[in-house]
Coordinates of C-alpha atoms in Angstrom, one line a residue:
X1 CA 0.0 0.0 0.0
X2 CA 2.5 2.7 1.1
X3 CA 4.7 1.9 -2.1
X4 CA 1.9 2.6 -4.2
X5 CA 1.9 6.1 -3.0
X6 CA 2.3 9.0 -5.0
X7 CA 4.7 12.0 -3.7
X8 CA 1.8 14.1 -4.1
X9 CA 0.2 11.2 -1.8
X10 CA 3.1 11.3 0.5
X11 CA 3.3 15.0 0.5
X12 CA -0.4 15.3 2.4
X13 CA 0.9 12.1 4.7
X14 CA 4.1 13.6 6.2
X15 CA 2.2 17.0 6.3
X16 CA -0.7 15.4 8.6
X17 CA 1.7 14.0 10.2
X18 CA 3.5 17.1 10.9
X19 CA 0.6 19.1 11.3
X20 CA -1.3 16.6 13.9
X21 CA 2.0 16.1 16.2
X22 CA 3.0 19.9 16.4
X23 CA -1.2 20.9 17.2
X24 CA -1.1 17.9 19.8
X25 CA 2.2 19.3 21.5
X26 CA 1.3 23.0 21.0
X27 CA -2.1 22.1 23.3
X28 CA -0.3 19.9 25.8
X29 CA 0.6 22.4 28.3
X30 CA -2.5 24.9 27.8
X31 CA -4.7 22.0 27.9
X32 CA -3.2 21.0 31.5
X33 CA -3.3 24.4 33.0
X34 CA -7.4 24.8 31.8
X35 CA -8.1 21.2 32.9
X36 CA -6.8 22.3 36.2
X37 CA -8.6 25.1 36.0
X38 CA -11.6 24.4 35.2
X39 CA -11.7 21.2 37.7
X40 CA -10.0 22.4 41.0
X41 CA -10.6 26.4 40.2
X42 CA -13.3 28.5 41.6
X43 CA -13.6 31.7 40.0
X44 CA -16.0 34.3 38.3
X45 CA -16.0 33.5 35.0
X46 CA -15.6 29.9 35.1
X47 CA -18.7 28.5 33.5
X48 CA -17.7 30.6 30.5
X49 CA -14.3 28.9 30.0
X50 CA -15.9 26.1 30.0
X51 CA -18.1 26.7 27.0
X52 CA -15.1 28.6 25.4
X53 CA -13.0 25.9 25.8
X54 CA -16.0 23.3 24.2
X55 CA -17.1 25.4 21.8
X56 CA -15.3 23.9 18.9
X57 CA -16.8 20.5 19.5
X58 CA -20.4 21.8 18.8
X59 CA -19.7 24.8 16.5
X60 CA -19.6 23.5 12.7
X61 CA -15.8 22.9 11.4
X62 CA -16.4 25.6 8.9
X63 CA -17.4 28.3 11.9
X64 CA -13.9 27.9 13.4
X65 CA -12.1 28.4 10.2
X66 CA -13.6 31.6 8.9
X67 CA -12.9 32.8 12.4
X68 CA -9.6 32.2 11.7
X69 CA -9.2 33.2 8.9
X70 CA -11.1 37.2 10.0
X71 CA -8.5 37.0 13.1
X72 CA -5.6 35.7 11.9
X73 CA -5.4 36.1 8.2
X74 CA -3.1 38.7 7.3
X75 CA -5.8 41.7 7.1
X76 CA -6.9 40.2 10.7
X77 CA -6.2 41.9 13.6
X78 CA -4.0 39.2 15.3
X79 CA -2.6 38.2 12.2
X80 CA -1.8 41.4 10.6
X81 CA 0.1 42.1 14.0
X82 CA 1.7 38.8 14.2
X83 CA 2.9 39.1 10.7
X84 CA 4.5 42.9 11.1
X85 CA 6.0 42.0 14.0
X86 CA 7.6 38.6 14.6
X87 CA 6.7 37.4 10.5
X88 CA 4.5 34.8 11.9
X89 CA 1.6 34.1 9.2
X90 CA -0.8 31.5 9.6
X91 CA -3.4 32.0 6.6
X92 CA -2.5 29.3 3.7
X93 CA 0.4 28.2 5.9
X94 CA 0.7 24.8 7.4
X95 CA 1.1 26.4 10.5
X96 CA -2.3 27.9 10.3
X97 CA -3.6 23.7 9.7
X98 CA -1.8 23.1 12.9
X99 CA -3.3 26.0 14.6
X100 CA -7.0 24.9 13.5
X101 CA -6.4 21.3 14.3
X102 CA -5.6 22.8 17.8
X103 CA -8.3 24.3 18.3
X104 CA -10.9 21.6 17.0
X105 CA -8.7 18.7 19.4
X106 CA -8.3 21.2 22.0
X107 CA -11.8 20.0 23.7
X108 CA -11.3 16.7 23.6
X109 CA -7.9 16.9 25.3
X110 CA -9.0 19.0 28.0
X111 CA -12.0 16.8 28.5
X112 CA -10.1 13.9 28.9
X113 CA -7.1 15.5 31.4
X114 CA -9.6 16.9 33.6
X115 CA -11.4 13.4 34.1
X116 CA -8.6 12.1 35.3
X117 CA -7.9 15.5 37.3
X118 CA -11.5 14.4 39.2
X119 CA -10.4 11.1 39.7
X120 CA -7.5 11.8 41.9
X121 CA -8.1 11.2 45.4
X122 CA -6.9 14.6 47.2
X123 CA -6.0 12.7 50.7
X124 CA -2.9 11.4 49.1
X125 CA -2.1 15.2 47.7
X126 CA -3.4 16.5 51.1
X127 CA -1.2 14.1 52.8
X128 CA 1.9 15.2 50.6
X129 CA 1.3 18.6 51.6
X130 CA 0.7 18.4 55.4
X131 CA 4.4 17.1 55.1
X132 CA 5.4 20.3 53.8
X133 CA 6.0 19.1 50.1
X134 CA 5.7 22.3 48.1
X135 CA 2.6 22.2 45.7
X136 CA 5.1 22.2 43.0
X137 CA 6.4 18.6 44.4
X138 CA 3.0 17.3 44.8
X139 CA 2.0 17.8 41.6
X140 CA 5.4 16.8 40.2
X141 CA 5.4 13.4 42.0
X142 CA 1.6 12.8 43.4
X143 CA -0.7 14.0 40.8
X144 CA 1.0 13.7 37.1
X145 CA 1.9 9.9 37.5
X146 CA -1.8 10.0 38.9
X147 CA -3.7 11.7 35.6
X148 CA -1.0 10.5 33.5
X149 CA -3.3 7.8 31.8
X150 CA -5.6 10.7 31.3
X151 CA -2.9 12.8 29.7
X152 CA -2.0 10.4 27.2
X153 CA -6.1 9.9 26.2
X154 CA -6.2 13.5 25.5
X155 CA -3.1 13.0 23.6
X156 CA -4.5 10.5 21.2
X157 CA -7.6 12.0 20.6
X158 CA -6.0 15.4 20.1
X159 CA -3.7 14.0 17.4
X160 CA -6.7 11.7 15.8
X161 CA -9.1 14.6 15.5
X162 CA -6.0 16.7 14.3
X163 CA -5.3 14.1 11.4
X164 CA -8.8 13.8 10.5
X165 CA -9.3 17.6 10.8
X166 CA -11.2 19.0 7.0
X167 CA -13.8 21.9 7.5
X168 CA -11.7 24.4 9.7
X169 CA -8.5 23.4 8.0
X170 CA -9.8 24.0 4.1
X171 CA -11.7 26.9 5.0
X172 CA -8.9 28.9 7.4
X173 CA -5.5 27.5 4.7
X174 CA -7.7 26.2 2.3
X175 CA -6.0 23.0 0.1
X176 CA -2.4 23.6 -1.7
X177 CA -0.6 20.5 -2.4
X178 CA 2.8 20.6 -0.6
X179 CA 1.9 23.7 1.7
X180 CA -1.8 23.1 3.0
X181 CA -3.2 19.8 1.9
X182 CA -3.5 17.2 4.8
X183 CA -5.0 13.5 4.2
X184 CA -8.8 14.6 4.5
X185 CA -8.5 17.5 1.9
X186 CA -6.1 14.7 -0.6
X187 CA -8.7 12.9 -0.2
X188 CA -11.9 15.2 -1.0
X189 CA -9.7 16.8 -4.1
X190 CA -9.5 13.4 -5.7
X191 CA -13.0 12.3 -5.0
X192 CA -13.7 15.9 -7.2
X193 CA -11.8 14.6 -10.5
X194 CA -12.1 11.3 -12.7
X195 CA -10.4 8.3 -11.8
X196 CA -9.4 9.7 -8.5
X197 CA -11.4 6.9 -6.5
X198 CA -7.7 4.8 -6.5
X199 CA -5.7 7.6 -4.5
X200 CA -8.7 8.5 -2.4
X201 CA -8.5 4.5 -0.7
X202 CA -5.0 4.7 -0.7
X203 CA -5.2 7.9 1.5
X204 CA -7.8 6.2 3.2
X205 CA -6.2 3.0 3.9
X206 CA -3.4 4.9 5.1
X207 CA -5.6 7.1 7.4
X208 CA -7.0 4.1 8.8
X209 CA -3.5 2.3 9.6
X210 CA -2.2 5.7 11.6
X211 CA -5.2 5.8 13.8
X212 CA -4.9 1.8 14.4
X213 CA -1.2 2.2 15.7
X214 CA -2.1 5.7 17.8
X215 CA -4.9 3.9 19.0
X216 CA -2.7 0.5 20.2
X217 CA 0.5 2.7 21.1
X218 CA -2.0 5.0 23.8
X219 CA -3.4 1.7 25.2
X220 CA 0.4 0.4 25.6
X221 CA 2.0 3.2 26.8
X222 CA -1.3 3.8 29.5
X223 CA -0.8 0.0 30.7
X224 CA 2.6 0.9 31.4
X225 CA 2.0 3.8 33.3
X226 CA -0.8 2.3 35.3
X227 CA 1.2 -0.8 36.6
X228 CA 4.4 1.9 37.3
X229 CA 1.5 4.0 39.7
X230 CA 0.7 0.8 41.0
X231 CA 4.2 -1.0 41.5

């Protein structure tokens, strides 16, 4: 299958690829801090983070891009200023597909690291800190092997929903081979043309094999962290 490829057809592989890993680590750190937030804060304002941060997952795909593409295209405001100033651009860039897969995955990576946040039992924290660990050991040594299971979930299911990522993506950097086009829009240009049925399944068998082995590696590397927490 992946000797049958195209370049064109490995072009929108290794840019998925690329685009899904960088959107999954770009949200790792954010999507901590607002899991925490959201779960253990208490604040004004809270209840409106939390549709914020879910947003994505019940706006349509198309919604997100074209407000992308008004706030950071180059005539947008935050594009426009990120472009004069530090040459960052993002419209009809692949960073701009890794900033919309971000975005769309960014729900489901929260939603996942703050389950596990709830599931932590706060005596063994409590009993860390009445030792006089400082919070930055307890969470350091107590909670992340705890919600580290949860972590790598939102992981996964960042990185699938950034590889299978179509509406925001085409409509905020639209679909240039080599620059923009990821497997999903590969796949919807050749379904638009004659004879373009064979590279659509080879894209799709191909699509299907990554999430398989993200899929198998999340389940391996969460059995391994489980029995570590356990040992």
């Amino acid at each position: 299958m992946m000797e049958g490829l195209s370049p064109e057809e490995w072009a929108a592989v290794r840019l998925s690829l690329k685009v899904a890993f960088v959107a999954m680590a770009a949200s790792l750190i954010p999507g901590i801090a607002i899991a925490f937030l959201l779960e253990r804060g208490r604040f004004w304002g809270r209840q409106a983070l939390d549709v914020l941060v879910h947003l994505p997952l019940v706006l349509p795909p198309v919604v997100v891009g074209w407000f992308l593409l008004v706030g950071f295209g180059r005539r947008g405001p935050i594009g426009a200023f990120l472009a004069e100033h530090f040459g960052i651009v993002f419209s009809f860039r692949w960073t701009g597909a890794a900033l919309a897969c971000a975005i769309m995955g960014f729900p489901l990576l929260v939603r996942a690291i703050r389950l596990s946040i709830a599931a932590v039992d706060r005596k063994l924290e409590d009993a860390a800190g009445t030792l006089g660990a400082h919070p930055a050991w307890v969470f350091g040594v107590v909670t992340l092997p705890l919600i580290l299971p949860g972590i790598i979930a939102g992981m996964v299911l960042s990185f699938a929903k950034a590889m299978g990522e179509f509406g925001a993506t085409i409509t905020f950097v639209s679909s240039i081979p080599g620059e923009t086009q990821t497997i999903p829009s590969a796949i919807y240009a050749y379904t638009q043309v004659p004879g373009g049925e064979g590279g659509a399944m080879r894209l799709t068998l191909v699509s299907i094999v990554i999430s398989i082995a993200a899929l198998w590696l999340s389940e391996w590397l969460a059995r391994r962290v489980r029995r570590r927490v356990h040992a």
